[in-house]
Coordinates of N, CA, C and O in Angstrom, one line a residue:
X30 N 51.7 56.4 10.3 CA 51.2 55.0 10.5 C 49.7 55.0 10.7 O 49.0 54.2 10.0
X31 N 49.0 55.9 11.6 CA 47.8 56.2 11.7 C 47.2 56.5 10.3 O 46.1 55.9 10.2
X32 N 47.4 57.2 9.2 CA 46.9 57.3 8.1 C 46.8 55.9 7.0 O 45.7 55.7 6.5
X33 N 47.7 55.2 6.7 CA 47.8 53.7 6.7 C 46.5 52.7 7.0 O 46.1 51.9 6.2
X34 N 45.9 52.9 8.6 CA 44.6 52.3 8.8 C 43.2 52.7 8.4 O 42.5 53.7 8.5
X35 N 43.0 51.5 7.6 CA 41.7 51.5 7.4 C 40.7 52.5 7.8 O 40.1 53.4 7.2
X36 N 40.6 52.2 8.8 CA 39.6 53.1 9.7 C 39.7 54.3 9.7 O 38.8 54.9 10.2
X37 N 40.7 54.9 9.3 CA 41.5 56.5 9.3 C 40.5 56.9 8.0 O 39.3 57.4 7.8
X38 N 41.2 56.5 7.4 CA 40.0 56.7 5.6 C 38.6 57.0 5.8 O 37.8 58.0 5.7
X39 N 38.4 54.9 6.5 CA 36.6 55.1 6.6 C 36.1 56.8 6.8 O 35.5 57.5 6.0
X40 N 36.9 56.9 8.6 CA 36.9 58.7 9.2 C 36.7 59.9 8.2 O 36.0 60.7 7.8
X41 N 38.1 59.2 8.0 CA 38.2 61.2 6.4 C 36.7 60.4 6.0 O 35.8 60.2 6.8
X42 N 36.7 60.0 4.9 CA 35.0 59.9 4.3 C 33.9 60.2 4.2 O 33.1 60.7 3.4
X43 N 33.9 59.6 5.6 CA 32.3 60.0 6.7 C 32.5 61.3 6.7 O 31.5 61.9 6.5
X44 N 33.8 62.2 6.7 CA 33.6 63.1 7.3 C 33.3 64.1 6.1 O 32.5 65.1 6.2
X45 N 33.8 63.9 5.2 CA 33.7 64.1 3.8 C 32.5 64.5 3.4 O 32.1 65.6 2.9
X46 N 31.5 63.0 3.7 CA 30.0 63.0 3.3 C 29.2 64.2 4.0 O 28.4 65.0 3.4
X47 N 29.7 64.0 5.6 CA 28.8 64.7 6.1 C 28.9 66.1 6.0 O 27.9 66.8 6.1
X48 N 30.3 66.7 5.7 CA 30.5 68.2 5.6 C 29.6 68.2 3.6 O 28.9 69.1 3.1
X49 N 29.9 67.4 3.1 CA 28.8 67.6 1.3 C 27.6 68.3 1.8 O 27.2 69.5 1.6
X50 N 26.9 67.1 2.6 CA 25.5 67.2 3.0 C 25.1 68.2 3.7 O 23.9 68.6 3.6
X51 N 25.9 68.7 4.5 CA 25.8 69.9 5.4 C 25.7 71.1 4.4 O 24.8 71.9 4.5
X52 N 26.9 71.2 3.3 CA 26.8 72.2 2.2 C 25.9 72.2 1.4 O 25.6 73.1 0.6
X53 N 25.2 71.1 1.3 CA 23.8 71.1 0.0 C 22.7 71.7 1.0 O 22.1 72.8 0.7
X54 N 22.5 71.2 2.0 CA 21.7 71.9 2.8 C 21.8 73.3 3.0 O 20.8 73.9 2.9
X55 N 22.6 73.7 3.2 CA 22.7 75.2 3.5 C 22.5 76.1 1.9 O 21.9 77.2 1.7
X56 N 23.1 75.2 1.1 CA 22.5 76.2 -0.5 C 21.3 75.5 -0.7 O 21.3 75.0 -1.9
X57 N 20.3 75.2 0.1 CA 19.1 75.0 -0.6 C 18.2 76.3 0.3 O 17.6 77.2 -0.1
X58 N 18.6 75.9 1.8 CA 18.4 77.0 2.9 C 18.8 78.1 2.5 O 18.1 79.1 3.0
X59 N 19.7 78.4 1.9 CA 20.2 80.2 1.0 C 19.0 80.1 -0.3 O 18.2 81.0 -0.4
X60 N 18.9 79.4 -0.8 CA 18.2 79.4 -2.2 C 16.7 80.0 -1.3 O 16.1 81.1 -1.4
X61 N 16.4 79.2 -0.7 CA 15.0 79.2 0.3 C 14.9 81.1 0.5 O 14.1 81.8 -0.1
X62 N 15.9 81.6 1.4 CA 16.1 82.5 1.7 C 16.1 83.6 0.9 O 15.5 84.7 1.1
X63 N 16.9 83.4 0.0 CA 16.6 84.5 -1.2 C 15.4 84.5 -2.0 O 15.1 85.6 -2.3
X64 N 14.5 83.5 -2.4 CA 13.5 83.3 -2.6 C 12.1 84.4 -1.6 O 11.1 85.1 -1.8
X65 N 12.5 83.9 -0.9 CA 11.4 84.6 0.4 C 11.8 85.8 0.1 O 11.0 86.5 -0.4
X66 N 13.7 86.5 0.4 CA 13.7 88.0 0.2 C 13.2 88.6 -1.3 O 12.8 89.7 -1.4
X67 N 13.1 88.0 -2.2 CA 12.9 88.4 -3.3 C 11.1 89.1 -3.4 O 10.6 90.2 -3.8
X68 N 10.5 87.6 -2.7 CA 9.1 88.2 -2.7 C 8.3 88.3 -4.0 O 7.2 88.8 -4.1
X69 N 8.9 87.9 -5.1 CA 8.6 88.5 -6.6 C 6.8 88.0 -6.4 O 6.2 87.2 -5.7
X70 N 6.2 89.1 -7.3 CA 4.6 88.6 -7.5 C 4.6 86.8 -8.3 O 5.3 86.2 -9.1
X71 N 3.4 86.6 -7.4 CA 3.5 85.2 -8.2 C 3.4 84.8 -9.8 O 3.8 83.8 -10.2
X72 N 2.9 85.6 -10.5 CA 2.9 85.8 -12.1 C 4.4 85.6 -12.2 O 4.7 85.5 -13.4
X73 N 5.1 85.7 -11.7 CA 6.8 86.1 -11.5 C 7.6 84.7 -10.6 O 8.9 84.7 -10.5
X74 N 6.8 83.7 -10.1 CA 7.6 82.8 -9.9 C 9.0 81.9 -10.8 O 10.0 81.4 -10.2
X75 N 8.8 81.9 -11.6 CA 10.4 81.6 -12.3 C 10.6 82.1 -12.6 O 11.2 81.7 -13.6
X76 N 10.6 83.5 -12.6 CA 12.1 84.5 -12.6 C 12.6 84.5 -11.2 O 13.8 84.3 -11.0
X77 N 12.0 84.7 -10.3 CA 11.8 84.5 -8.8 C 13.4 83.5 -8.6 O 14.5 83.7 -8.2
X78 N 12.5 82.5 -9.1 CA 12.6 80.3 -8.6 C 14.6 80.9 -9.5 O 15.6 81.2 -8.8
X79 N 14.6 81.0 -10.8 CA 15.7 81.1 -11.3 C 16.7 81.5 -10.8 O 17.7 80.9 -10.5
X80 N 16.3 83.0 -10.6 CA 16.9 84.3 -9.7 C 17.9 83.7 -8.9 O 19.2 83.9 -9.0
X81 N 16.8 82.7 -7.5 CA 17.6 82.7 -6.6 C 18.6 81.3 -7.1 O 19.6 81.0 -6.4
X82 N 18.3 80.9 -7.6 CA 19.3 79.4 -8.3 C 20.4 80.3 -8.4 O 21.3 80.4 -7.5
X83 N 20.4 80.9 -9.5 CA 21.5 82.0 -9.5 C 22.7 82.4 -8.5 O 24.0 82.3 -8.5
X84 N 21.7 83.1 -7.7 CA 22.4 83.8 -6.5 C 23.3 82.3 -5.9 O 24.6 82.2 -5.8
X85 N 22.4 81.2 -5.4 CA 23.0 80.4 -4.8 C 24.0 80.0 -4.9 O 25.0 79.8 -4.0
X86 N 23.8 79.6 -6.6 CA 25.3 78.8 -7.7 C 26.5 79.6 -7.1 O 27.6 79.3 -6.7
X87 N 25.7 80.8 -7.4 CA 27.1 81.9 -7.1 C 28.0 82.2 -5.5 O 29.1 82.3 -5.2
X88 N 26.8 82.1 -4.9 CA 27.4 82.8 -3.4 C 27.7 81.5 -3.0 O 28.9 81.2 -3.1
X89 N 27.0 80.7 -2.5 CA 27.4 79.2 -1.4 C 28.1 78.4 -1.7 O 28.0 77.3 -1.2
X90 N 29.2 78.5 -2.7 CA 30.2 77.6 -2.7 C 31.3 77.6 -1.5 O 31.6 78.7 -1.3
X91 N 32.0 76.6 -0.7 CA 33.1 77.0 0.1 C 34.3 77.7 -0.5 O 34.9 77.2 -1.4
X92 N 34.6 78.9 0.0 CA 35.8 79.1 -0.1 C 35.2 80.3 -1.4 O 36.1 80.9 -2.0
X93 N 33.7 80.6 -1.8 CA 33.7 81.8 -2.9 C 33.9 83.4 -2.4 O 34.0 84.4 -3.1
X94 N 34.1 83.5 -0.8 CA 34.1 84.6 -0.5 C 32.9 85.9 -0.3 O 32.8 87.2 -0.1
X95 N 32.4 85.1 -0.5 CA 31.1 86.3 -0.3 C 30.5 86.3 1.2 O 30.9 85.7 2.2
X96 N 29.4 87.1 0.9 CA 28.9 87.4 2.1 C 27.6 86.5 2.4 O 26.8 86.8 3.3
X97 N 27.6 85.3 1.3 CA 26.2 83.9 1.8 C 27.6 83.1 2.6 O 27.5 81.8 2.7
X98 N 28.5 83.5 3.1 CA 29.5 81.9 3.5 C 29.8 82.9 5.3 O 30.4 82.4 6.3
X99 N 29.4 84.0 5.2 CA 29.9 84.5 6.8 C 28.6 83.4 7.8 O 27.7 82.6 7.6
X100 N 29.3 84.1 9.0 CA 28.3 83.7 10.2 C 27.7 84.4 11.1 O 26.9 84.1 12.0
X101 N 28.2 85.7 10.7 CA 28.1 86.8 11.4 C 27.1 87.8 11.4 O 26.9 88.6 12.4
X102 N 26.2 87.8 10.4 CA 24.9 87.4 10.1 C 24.0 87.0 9.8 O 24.1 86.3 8.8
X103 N 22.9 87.1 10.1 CA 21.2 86.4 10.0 C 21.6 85.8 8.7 O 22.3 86.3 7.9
X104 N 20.8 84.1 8.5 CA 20.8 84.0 7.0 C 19.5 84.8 5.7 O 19.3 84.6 4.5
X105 N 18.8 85.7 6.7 CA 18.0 86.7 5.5 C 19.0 87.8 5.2 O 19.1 88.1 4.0
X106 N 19.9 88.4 6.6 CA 20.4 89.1 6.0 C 21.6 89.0 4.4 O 21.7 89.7 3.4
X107 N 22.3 87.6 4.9 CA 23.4 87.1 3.7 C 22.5 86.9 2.5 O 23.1 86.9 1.5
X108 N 20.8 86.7 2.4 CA 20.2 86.3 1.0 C 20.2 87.3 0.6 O 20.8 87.3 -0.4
X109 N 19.5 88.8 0.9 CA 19.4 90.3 1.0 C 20.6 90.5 0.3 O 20.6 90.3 -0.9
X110 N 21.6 91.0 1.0 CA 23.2 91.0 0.8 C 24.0 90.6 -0.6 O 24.8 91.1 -1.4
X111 N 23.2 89.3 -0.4 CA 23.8 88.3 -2.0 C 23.3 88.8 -3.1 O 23.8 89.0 -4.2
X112 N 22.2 89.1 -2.8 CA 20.9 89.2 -3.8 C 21.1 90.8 -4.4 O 21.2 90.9 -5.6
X113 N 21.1 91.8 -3.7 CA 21.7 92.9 -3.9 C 23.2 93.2 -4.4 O 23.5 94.2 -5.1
X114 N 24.4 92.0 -4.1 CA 25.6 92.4 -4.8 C 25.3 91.7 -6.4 O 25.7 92.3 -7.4
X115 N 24.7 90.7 -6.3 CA 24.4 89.9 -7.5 C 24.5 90.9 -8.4 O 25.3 91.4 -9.1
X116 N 22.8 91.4 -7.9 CA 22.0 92.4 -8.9 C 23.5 93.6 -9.1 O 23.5 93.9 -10.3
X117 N 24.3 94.1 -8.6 CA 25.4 95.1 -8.9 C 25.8 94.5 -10.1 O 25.8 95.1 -11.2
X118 N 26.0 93.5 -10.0 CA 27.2 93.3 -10.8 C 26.7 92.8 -12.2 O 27.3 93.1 -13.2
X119 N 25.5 92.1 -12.2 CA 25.0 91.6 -13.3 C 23.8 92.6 -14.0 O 23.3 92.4 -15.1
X120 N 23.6 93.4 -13.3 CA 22.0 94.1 -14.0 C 22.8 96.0 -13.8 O 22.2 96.9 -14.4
X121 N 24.0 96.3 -13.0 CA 24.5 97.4 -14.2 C 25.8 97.0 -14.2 O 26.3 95.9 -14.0
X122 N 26.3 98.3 -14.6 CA 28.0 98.8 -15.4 C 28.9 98.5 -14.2 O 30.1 98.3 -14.4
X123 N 28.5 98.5 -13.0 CA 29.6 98.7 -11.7 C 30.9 97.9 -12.2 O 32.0 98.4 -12.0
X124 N 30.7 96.6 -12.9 CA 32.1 96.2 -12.9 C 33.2 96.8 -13.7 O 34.4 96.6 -13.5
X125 N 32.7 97.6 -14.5 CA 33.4 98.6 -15.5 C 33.3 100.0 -15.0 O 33.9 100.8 -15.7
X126 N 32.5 100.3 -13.9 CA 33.2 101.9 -13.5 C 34.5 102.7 -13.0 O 35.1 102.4 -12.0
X127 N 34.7 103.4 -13.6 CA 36.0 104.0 -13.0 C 35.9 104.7 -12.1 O 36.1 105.9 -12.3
X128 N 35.6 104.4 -10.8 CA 35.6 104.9 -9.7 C 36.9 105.8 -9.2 O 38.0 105.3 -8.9
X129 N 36.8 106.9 -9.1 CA 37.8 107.7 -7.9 C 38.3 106.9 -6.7 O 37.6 106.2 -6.0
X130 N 39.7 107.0 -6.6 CA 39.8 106.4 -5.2 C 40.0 107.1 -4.1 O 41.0 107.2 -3.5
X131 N 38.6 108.0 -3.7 CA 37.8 109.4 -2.7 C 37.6 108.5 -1.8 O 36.8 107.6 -2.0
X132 N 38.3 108.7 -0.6 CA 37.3 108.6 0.9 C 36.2 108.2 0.2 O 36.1 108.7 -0.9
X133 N 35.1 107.1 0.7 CA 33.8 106.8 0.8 C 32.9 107.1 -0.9 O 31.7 107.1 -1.0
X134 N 33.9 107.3 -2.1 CA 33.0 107.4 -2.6 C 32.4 105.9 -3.6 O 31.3 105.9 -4.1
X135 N 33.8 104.6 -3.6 CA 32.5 103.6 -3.6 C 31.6 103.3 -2.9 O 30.5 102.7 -3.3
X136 N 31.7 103.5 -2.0 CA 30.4 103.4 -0.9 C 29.3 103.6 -1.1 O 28.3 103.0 -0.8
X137 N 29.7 105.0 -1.8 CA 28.2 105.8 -2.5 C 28.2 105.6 -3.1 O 27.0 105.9 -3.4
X138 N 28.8 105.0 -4.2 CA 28.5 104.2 -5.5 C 27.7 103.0 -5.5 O 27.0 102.8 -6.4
X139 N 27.7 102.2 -4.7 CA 27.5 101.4 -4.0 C 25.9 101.3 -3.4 O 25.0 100.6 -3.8
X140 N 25.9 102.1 -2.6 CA 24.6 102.5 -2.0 C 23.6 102.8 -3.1 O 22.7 102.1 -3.3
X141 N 23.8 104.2 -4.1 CA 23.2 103.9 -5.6 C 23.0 103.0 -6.0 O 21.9 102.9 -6.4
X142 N 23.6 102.1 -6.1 CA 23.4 100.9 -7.2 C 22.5 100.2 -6.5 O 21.4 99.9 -7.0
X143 N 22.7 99.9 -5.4 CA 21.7 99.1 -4.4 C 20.2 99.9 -4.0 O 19.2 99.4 -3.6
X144 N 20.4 101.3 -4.3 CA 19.1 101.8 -4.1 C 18.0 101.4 -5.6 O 16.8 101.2 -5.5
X145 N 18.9 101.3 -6.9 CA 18.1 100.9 -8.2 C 17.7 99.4 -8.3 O 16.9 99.0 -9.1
X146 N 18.5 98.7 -7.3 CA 18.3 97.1 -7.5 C 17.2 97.3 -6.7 O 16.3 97.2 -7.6
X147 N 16.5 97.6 -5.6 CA 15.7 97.8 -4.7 C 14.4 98.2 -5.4 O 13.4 97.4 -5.2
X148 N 14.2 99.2 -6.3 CA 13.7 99.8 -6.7 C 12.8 98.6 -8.2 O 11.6 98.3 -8.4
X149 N 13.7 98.2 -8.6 CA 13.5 96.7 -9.5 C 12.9 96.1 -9.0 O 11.7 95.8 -9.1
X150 N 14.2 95.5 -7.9 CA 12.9 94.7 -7.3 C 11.7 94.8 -6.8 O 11.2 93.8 -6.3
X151 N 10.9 96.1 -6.6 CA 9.6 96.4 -6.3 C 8.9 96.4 -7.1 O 7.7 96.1 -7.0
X152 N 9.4 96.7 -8.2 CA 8.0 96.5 -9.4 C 8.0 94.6 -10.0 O 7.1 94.0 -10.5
X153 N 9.3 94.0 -9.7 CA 8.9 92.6 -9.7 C 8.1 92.3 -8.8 O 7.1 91.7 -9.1
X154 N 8.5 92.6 -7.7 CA 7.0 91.9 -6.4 C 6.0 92.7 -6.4 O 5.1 92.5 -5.5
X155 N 5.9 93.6 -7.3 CA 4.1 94.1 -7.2 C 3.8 93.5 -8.8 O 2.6 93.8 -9.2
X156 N 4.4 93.0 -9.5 CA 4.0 92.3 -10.5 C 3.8 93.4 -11.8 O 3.3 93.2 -12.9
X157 N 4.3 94.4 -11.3 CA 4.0 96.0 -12.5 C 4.2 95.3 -13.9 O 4.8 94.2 -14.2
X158 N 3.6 96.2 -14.5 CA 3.6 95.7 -16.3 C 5.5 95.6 -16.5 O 6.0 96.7 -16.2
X159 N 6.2 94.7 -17.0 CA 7.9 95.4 -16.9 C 8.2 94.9 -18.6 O 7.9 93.8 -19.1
X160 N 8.9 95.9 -19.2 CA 9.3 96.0 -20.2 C 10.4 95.3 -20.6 O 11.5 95.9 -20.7
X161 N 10.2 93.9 -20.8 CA 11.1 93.0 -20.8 C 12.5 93.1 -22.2 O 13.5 92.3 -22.3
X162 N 12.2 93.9 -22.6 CA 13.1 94.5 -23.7 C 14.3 95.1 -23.4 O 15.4 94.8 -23.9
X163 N 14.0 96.3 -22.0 CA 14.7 96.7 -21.4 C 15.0 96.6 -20.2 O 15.9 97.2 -19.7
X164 N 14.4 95.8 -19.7 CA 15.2 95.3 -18.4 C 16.1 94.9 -18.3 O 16.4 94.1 -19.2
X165 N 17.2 95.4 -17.1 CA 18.2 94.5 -16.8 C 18.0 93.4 -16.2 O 18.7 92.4 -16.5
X166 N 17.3 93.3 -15.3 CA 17.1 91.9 -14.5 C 17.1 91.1 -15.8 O 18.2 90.9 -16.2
X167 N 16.2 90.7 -16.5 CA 15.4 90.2 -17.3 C 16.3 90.0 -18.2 O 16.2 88.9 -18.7
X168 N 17.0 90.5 -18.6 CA 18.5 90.3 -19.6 C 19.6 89.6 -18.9 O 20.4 88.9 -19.5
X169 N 19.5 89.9 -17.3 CA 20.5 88.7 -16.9 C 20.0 87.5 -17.2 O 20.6 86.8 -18.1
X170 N 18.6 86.8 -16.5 CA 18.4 86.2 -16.4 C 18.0 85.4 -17.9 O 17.9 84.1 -17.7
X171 N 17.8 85.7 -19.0 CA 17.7 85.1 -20.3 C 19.0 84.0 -20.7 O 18.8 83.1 -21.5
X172 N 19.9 84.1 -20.3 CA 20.8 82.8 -21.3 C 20.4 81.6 -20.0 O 20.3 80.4 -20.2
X173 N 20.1 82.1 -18.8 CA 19.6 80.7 -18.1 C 18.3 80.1 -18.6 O 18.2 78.9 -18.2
X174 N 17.2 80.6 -19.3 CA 16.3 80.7 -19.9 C 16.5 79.6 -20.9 O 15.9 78.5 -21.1
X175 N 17.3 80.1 -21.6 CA 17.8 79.3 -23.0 C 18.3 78.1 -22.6 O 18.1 77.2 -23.4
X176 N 19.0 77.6 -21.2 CA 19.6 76.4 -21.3 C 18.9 75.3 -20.9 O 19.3 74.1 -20.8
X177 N 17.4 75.7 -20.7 CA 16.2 74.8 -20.0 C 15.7 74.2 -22.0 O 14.8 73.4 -22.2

């Protein structure tokens, strides 16, 4: 009977709007965040600006499961985090490794891969000459390139 009244609706609605608003906010505040962690040299602002669109699209949806949707840490650390699984998955092979299933050895697979995204990302924020041919970053980010 309660759901029947008008006013029940209006309720859901409002409440509707305000949980949207709350979520656009927070993926602009993640976008913000990953931007800052990225740090890219300014010659490098839209790969930067793109980058973190990216990451956002990807991680801040409700219900995507990642680690931009916990609470349980800092939001630098979830942009970090995001920003580093991204780079796994789109700039090497990890989704096609055949991993052993050893005690701890994705882990260390893991920690590799995250030490080379690290490593990337330093010569993006120092602006180093980068061989856009062979880059992986720079190969992710090309079909978003294309759709501007």
């Amino acid at each position: 009977l309660e759901r029947e009244d008008p006013s029940y609706q209006r309720k859901l609605d409002a409440g509707r709007r305000r949980r949207a608003a709350e979520e656009e906010d927070y993926a602009v505040d993640f976008k913000s965040a990953v931007v800052h962690f990225l740090n890219f040299h300014p010659s490098l602002r839209l790969e930067a600006d793109t980058l973190a669109n990216l990451i956002a699209e990807h991680a801040t949806p409700v219900g995507s499961g990642t680690v931009a949707r916990t609470k349980r840490i800092p939001l630098e650390q979830r942009a970090e985090a995001a920003t580093i699984a991204w780079l796994r998955h789109e700039t090497t092979g990890y989704d096609h490794m055949m991993i052993p299933r050893e005690k701890g050895l994705r882990r260390e697979v893991r920690r590799q891969l995250a030490a080379r995204s690290k490593h990337l990302l330093a010569r993006y924020r120092e602006g180093q000459l980068i061989d856009f041919a062979t880059c992986p970053l720079h190969a992710a980010l090309m079909p978003c390139k294309s759709d501007r």
